[in-house]
Amino acid sequence: MTKEYPNYAPFTEQTVIEYLKEIGLFAKEEPVSSEEIGDGNLNLVFRVKNEKTDKSYIAKQALPYAKVVGTSWPLTLDRARIEYEALKKENTLLPELTPTVHYANEELALTVMDDLSHLVIMRKGLIQGEVYPKVAKDIGTFLAHTLFYSSDFGMDQQDKKLMASSFTNPELCKITEDLVFTDPFFDHDTNSFPEELRPYIEDTIWSASDLKEEVALLKFNFLTKGEALIHGDLHTGSIFVSPNETKVIDPEFAFVGPFGFDIGAFIANLILNYLSQEGHQPDEKQREQYQNYLLSCIQEVWEVFEETFTSLWETNQNDVYMTVPAFRKKLLESIFQDAIGFAGCKVIRRTIGLAHVEDIESIQDANVKLTVQKKALALGKELILTRHQFQTIDDIVKVVSQS
Ligand code: SR1
Ligand code: MG
């Protein structure tokens, strides 16, 4: 049944100030200003700030449609509830890696949380060639804890079924099913790419039946594997960073899905930045150095995930089969192969699908950009097709470094 939102109206820069005063986050007499700073695809995001004391909050409000397309693409406001519920769970597990929620109102599709503007969006930092020594370890830790503790291995198995029903997120899952797993692999009108790329896409993607067979299996995994509560959109635009701090935001796509999906999303975005450096760093030596740093992040995020997941497994024997020695090994192998396949799909969707990434879009030289786009398509395809042959993360690092 579709929920009704009779009290809903989108906030403006002025009305959001009044509302935050009304609910007591600011006193009536405080000199407060607000700015709409949302640059994502879906929501309004206001920074609301006391100009004198610098106390500030982020007020995020879902719109009843996808902002990136317009009112012709209606979208459920229930995603604000899902995001808030997921943030609360993540924050309970990992307060240092997630923002604190100060207020949420389901009827207004509004969540008020920490202002993280002392940090930068990871994607922007990577485009600038910045190094973040902690981020791969932090994201590996985030993935292991959030996934393990929301799976049948880390929580009561009956409670997990109830949790899955409260995180049913059909409309946002459908976006992923279409934009990640379907449209880019066919000549669909949501796709977006320069016309010069069309023959290459036709040859290597749309007419590749072996690729479609594998993507169909990956999409089926996404549709059916209810393994853990996943973030659902863990790209580098969903992560705030500094050299010594990491915060994961934006889990509005959360649902109970496959273990490997968030891992694959993060790796895919590192790969996209790796490839885009050809258009950002002209000095070959510095470029190689930076790309090696990105490869070390790919390596570290998987290793930290694997190690942490293993240690959580060993200390939380929640199911009798968790003591069977080969079970965990086989499970981790299948998570790894799913993650690499999902990463491949994500690399392809961000290159020719509806929503691109700034890493590639901001490349000024059109020829270099085209080369990078072709490399992304080729690498994405290779990851999908050969994922069952990869044994370790070293194999992935090698394949990326050769592209
Ligand atoms: C219509 S939404 C397009 C994309 O933006 C979000 O970040 C998700 O990745 C979604 O696929
Ligand atoms: Mg988002």
Short mmCIF file of C-alpha atoms in Angstrom, two decimals, residues 47-357:
data_model
loop_
_atom_site.label_atom_id
_atom_site.label_comp_id
_atom_site.label_asym_id
_atom_site.label_seq_id
_atom_site.Cartn_x
_atom_site.Cartn_y
_atom_site.Cartn_z
CA ARG A 47 23.12 23.61 5.46
CA VAL A 48 21.55 25.57 8.32
CA LYS A 49 23.96 27.58 10.41
CA ASN A 50 24.18 30.08 13.25
CA GLU A 51 26.42 32.74 11.70
CA LYS A 52 27.85 33.81 15.05
CA THR A 53 28.58 30.52 16.81
CA ASP A 54 29.08 28.39 13.68
CA LYS A 55 26.74 25.74 15.12
CA SER A 56 25.24 24.03 12.09
CA TYR A 57 23.19 21.07 10.86
CA ILE A 58 22.44 19.40 7.57
CA ALA A 59 18.71 19.10 6.84
CA LYS A 60 18.10 16.57 4.10
CA GLN A 61 14.66 16.27 2.57
CA ALA A 62 13.52 13.77 -0.04
CA LEU A 63 11.64 15.14 -3.04
CA PRO A 64 8.70 13.15 -4.42
CA TYR A 65 10.57 12.74 -7.70
CA ALA A 66 14.14 12.14 -8.94
CA LYS A 67 15.75 15.60 -9.05
CA VAL A 68 18.21 14.53 -11.76
CA VAL A 69 15.34 13.86 -14.21
CA GLY A 70 12.47 16.01 -12.89
CA THR A 71 8.84 15.55 -11.88
CA SER A 72 8.28 13.08 -14.73
CA TRP A 73 10.09 10.48 -12.57
CA PRO A 74 8.05 10.16 -9.33
CA LEU A 75 9.89 8.60 -6.44
CA THR A 76 8.73 7.42 -3.04
CA LEU A 77 9.28 9.63 0.01
CA ASP A 78 9.60 6.45 2.06
CA ARG A 79 13.27 6.47 1.11
CA ALA A 80 13.81 9.16 3.78
CA ARG A 81 12.55 6.75 6.44
CA ILE A 82 14.77 3.98 5.08
CA GLU A 83 17.78 6.30 5.08
CA TYR A 84 17.10 7.41 8.64
CA GLU A 85 16.59 3.83 9.90
CA ALA A 86 19.78 2.67 8.16
CA LEU A 87 21.79 5.64 9.47
CA LYS A 88 20.61 4.88 13.00
CA LYS A 89 21.73 1.26 12.72
CA GLU A 90 25.07 2.19 11.20
CA ASN A 91 25.62 4.89 13.81
CA THR A 92 24.94 2.45 16.66
CA LEU A 93 27.57 0.08 15.27
CA LEU A 94 30.12 2.64 14.10
CA PRO A 95 29.54 6.12 15.57
CA GLU A 96 32.99 7.28 14.43
CA LEU A 97 32.28 6.43 10.78
CA THR A 98 28.75 7.83 10.40
CA PRO A 99 26.94 11.10 11.10
CA THR A 100 24.68 11.43 14.13
CA VAL A 101 21.01 12.01 13.35
CA HIS A 102 19.54 14.80 15.51
CA TYR A 103 15.98 14.68 14.26
CA ALA A 104 13.85 12.84 11.73
CA ASN A 105 10.28 13.33 10.56
CA GLU A 106 8.83 10.64 8.35
CA GLU A 107 5.82 12.74 7.23
CA LEU A 108 8.10 15.50 6.00
CA ALA A 109 10.70 13.05 4.64
CA LEU A 110 13.23 15.08 6.62
CA THR A 111 16.42 14.03 8.40
CA VAL A 112 18.60 16.46 10.33
CA MET A 113 22.16 15.32 10.94
CA ASP A 114 25.70 16.48 11.66
CA ASP A 115 27.15 19.05 9.31
CA LEU A 116 30.28 17.42 7.90
CA SER A 117 31.53 20.44 6.00
CA HIS A 118 34.93 20.29 7.73
CA LEU A 119 35.43 17.22 5.50
CA VAL A 120 35.36 16.86 1.71
CA ILE A 121 33.47 14.50 -0.55
CA MET A 122 35.91 11.70 -1.30
CA ARG A 123 35.25 11.82 -5.06
CA LYS A 124 36.26 15.48 -5.20
CA GLY A 125 39.40 14.85 -3.15
CA LEU A 126 40.45 11.96 -5.37
CA ILE A 127 39.96 14.06 -8.51
CA GLN A 128 42.36 16.58 -6.95
CA GLY A 129 44.87 13.79 -6.32
CA GLU A 130 44.55 13.91 -2.52
CA VAL A 131 45.70 10.99 -0.39
CA TYR A 132 43.56 9.74 2.50
CA PRO A 133 45.63 7.27 4.53
CA LYS A 134 42.70 6.03 6.67
CA VAL A 135 39.84 5.72 4.24
CA ALA A 136 40.38 2.20 2.86
CA LYS A 137 40.77 0.75 6.35
CA ASP A 138 37.72 2.67 7.57
CA ILE A 139 35.54 1.55 4.69
CA GLY A 140 36.72 -2.06 5.08
CA THR A 141 35.74 -1.84 8.76
CA PHE A 142 32.41 -0.19 7.92
CA LEU A 143 31.60 -2.93 5.40
CA ALA A 144 32.55 -5.81 7.69
CA HIS A 145 30.56 -4.52 10.67
CA THR A 146 27.44 -3.33 8.87
CA LEU A 147 27.23 -6.45 6.72
CA PHE A 148 28.11 -9.02 9.37
CA TYR A 149 25.80 -7.67 12.08
CA SER A 150 22.81 -7.43 9.74
CA SER A 151 23.29 -10.93 8.34
CA ASP A 152 22.12 -14.34 9.54
CA PHE A 153 25.61 -14.77 11.02
CA GLY A 154 25.57 -11.70 13.24
CA MET A 155 21.95 -11.30 14.34
CA ASP A 156 18.98 -13.37 15.39
CA GLN A 157 17.76 -15.11 12.26
CA GLN A 158 14.07 -14.47 12.99
CA ASP A 159 14.71 -10.79 13.73
CA LYS A 160 16.57 -10.54 10.44
CA LYS A 161 13.44 -11.53 8.54
CA LEU A 162 11.50 -8.76 10.29
CA MET A 163 14.31 -6.30 9.60
CA ALA A 164 14.24 -7.23 5.92
CA SER A 165 10.56 -6.40 5.72
CA SER A 166 11.05 -2.95 7.27
CA PHE A 167 13.81 -2.23 4.73
CA THR A 168 11.76 -3.24 1.70
CA ASN A 169 12.79 -0.56 -0.78
CA PRO A 170 11.26 -1.55 -4.14
CA GLU A 171 11.42 1.79 -5.95
CA LEU A 172 15.06 2.48 -5.19
CA CYS A 173 16.00 -1.13 -5.92
CA LYS A 174 14.26 -0.74 -9.28
CA ILE A 175 16.50 2.26 -10.06
CA THR A 176 19.54 0.05 -9.47
CA GLU A 177 18.04 -2.89 -11.36
CA ASP A 178 17.47 -0.62 -14.37
CA LEU A 179 20.38 1.80 -14.25
CA VAL A 180 23.12 -0.58 -13.11
CA PHE A 181 22.11 -3.98 -14.44
CA THR A 182 19.87 -3.40 -17.44
CA ASP A 183 19.86 -0.16 -19.43
CA PRO A 184 23.64 0.20 -20.06
CA PHE A 185 23.70 -3.28 -21.59
CA PHE A 186 21.06 -2.40 -24.21
CA ASP A 187 20.45 0.57 -26.48
CA HIS A 188 18.15 2.19 -23.93
CA ASP A 189 17.08 5.82 -23.97
CA THR A 190 18.26 6.49 -20.40
CA ASN A 191 21.85 5.91 -21.54
CA SER A 192 24.10 8.86 -22.16
CA PHE A 193 27.44 8.91 -24.02
CA PRO A 194 29.15 10.76 -26.85
CA GLU A 195 28.07 9.54 -30.31
CA GLU A 196 31.72 8.70 -31.21
CA LEU A 197 31.52 5.97 -28.57
CA ARG A 198 28.44 4.28 -30.07
CA PRO A 199 30.23 1.84 -32.45
CA TYR A 200 32.53 0.73 -29.63
CA ILE A 201 29.57 0.19 -27.28
CA GLU A 202 27.64 -1.69 -29.95
CA ASP A 203 30.59 -4.01 -30.62
CA THR A 204 31.81 -4.64 -27.12
CA ILE A 205 28.74 -4.33 -24.89
CA TRP A 206 25.39 -4.53 -26.63
CA SER A 207 26.26 -7.38 -28.97
CA ALA A 208 28.28 -9.39 -26.42
CA SER A 209 26.02 -12.29 -25.52
CA ASP A 210 28.59 -13.78 -23.12
CA LEU A 211 28.57 -10.47 -21.21
CA LYS A 212 24.78 -10.34 -21.09
CA GLU A 213 24.66 -13.87 -19.73
CA GLU A 214 26.93 -12.89 -16.83
CA VAL A 215 25.18 -9.58 -16.16
CA ALA A 216 21.86 -11.45 -16.08
CA LEU A 217 23.29 -13.67 -13.33
CA LEU A 218 24.60 -10.67 -11.40
CA LYS A 219 21.24 -8.92 -11.69
CA PHE A 220 19.56 -12.10 -10.45
CA ASN A 221 21.93 -12.07 -7.46
CA PHE A 222 20.95 -8.48 -6.75
CA LEU A 223 17.24 -9.31 -7.06
CA THR A 224 17.29 -12.41 -4.87
CA LYS A 225 20.22 -12.57 -2.44
CA GLY A 226 18.89 -11.23 0.87
CA GLU A 227 22.15 -11.62 2.74
CA ALA A 228 22.59 -8.44 4.78
CA LEU A 229 21.38 -4.85 5.14
CA ILE A 230 23.45 -3.08 2.53
CA HIS A 231 24.05 0.64 2.03
CA GLY A 232 23.01 0.25 -1.59
CA ASP A 233 24.86 3.22 -3.11
CA LEU A 234 28.36 3.24 -1.61
CA HIS A 235 30.17 5.34 -4.19
CA THR A 236 32.83 7.93 -3.37
CA GLY A 237 30.19 10.68 -3.42
CA SER A 238 28.60 8.99 -0.38
CA ILE A 239 31.77 9.30 1.70
CA PHE A 240 33.14 12.38 3.45
CA VAL A 241 36.86 12.34 4.22
CA SER A 242 39.90 14.08 5.60
CA PRO A 243 43.31 12.50 6.16
CA ASN A 244 42.18 11.39 9.61
CA GLU A 245 38.41 11.04 9.44
CA THR A 246 35.87 9.12 7.35
CA LYS A 247 32.07 9.40 7.40
CA VAL A 248 29.65 7.37 5.32
CA ILE A 249 26.39 9.11 4.39
CA ASP A 250 23.31 8.61 2.19
CA PRO A 251 22.02 5.05 2.72
CA GLU A 252 18.63 5.76 1.07
CA PHE A 253 19.11 2.78 -1.28
CA ALA A 254 19.48 0.44 1.72
CA PHE A 255 17.74 -2.94 1.62
CA VAL A 256 18.56 -6.53 2.50
CA GLY A 257 20.64 -7.53 -0.49
CA PRO A 258 23.89 -9.25 -1.49
CA PHE A 259 27.01 -8.96 0.69
CA GLY A 260 29.17 -8.06 -2.30
CA PHE A 261 27.24 -5.07 -3.60
CA ASP A 262 28.66 -2.27 -1.41
CA ILE A 263 32.18 -3.71 -1.66
CA GLY A 264 31.87 -3.72 -5.45
CA ALA A 265 30.51 -0.16 -5.50
CA PHE A 266 33.46 1.20 -3.55
CA ILE A 267 36.02 -0.69 -5.64
CA ALA A 268 34.30 0.45 -8.88
CA ASN A 269 34.60 4.08 -7.87
CA LEU A 270 38.29 3.68 -7.05
CA ILE A 271 38.74 2.11 -10.48
CA LEU A 272 36.90 4.97 -12.20
CA ASN A 273 39.14 7.47 -10.49
CA TYR A 274 42.22 5.39 -11.34
CA LEU A 275 41.32 5.49 -15.04
CA SER A 276 40.34 9.17 -14.97
CA GLN A 277 43.78 10.21 -13.70
CA GLU A 278 44.97 10.07 -17.30
CA GLY A 279 42.88 13.21 -17.80
CA HIS A 280 43.79 14.91 -14.53
CA GLN A 281 47.47 14.34 -13.79
CA PRO A 282 49.70 15.23 -16.78
CA ASP A 283 52.97 14.25 -15.05
CA GLU A 284 53.43 10.56 -15.76
CA LYS A 285 55.49 9.80 -12.69
CA GLN A 286 53.10 11.54 -10.33
CA ARG A 287 50.17 9.90 -12.06
CA GLU A 288 51.69 6.46 -11.58
CA GLN A 289 52.37 7.21 -7.95
CA TYR A 290 48.79 8.30 -7.37
CA GLN A 291 47.37 5.36 -9.25
CA ASN A 292 49.48 3.06 -7.08
CA TYR A 293 47.90 4.69 -4.06
CA LEU A 294 44.44 3.92 -5.49
CA LEU A 295 45.47 0.31 -6.12
CA SER A 296 46.63 0.06 -2.51
CA CYS A 297 43.15 1.26 -1.43
CA ILE A 298 41.48 -1.46 -3.51
CA GLN A 299 43.77 -4.02 -1.91
CA GLU A 300 43.34 -2.70 1.63
CA VAL A 301 39.57 -2.34 1.60
CA TRP A 302 39.13 -5.99 0.66
CA GLU A 303 41.80 -7.23 3.07
CA VAL A 304 40.39 -5.26 6.00
CA PHE A 305 36.87 -6.40 5.15
CA GLU A 306 37.95 -10.05 4.94
CA GLU A 307 40.01 -9.95 8.12
CA THR A 308 37.38 -8.09 10.17
CA PHE A 309 34.50 -10.21 8.88
CA THR A 310 36.51 -13.31 9.78
CA SER A 311 37.22 -12.12 13.28
CA LEU A 312 33.55 -11.16 13.84
CA TRP A 313 32.61 -14.61 12.57
CA GLU A 314 34.99 -16.32 14.98
CA THR A 315 33.70 -14.43 18.00
CA ASN A 316 29.96 -14.62 17.18
CA GLN A 317 29.05 -18.23 16.57
CA ASN A 318 25.40 -17.58 15.79
CA ASP A 319 24.68 -20.66 13.70
CA VAL A 320 25.88 -24.21 14.19
CA TYR A 321 27.31 -24.29 10.66
CA MET A 322 29.64 -21.41 11.44
CA THR A 323 31.99 -23.95 13.00
CA VAL A 324 32.30 -25.92 9.76
CA PRO A 325 35.77 -24.93 8.57
CA ALA A 326 35.27 -24.62 4.79
CA PHE A 327 31.95 -22.75 5.00
CA ARG A 328 33.38 -19.30 5.74
CA LYS A 329 36.08 -19.73 3.10
CA LYS A 330 33.52 -20.62 0.44
CA LEU A 331 31.23 -17.80 1.48
CA LEU A 332 34.06 -15.24 1.29
CA GLU A 333 35.01 -16.55 -2.16
CA SER A 334 31.47 -16.04 -3.38
CA ILE A 335 31.25 -12.55 -1.79
CA PHE A 336 34.53 -11.66 -3.53
CA GLN A 337 33.37 -12.85 -6.95
CA ASP A 338 30.00 -11.10 -6.60
CA ALA A 339 31.79 -7.89 -5.54
CA ILE A 340 34.04 -7.97 -8.60
CA GLY A 341 31.11 -8.62 -10.93
CA PHE A 342 29.07 -5.81 -9.34
CA ALA A 343 32.11 -3.53 -9.63
CA GLY A 344 32.29 -4.29 -13.35
CA CYS A 345 28.60 -3.41 -13.84
CA LYS A 346 29.06 -0.19 -11.90
CA VAL A 347 32.10 0.86 -13.92
CA ILE A 348 30.08 0.37 -17.11
CA ARG A 349 26.93 2.14 -15.84
CA ARG A 350 28.91 5.20 -14.69
CA THR A 351 30.48 5.42 -18.16
CA ILE A 352 27.49 5.07 -20.49
CA GLY A 353 24.40 4.93 -18.25
CA LEU A 354 22.17 7.67 -16.87
CA ALA A 355 24.25 9.01 -13.98
CA HIS A 356 27.94 9.55 -14.73
CA VAL A 357 30.80 10.41 -12.39
#
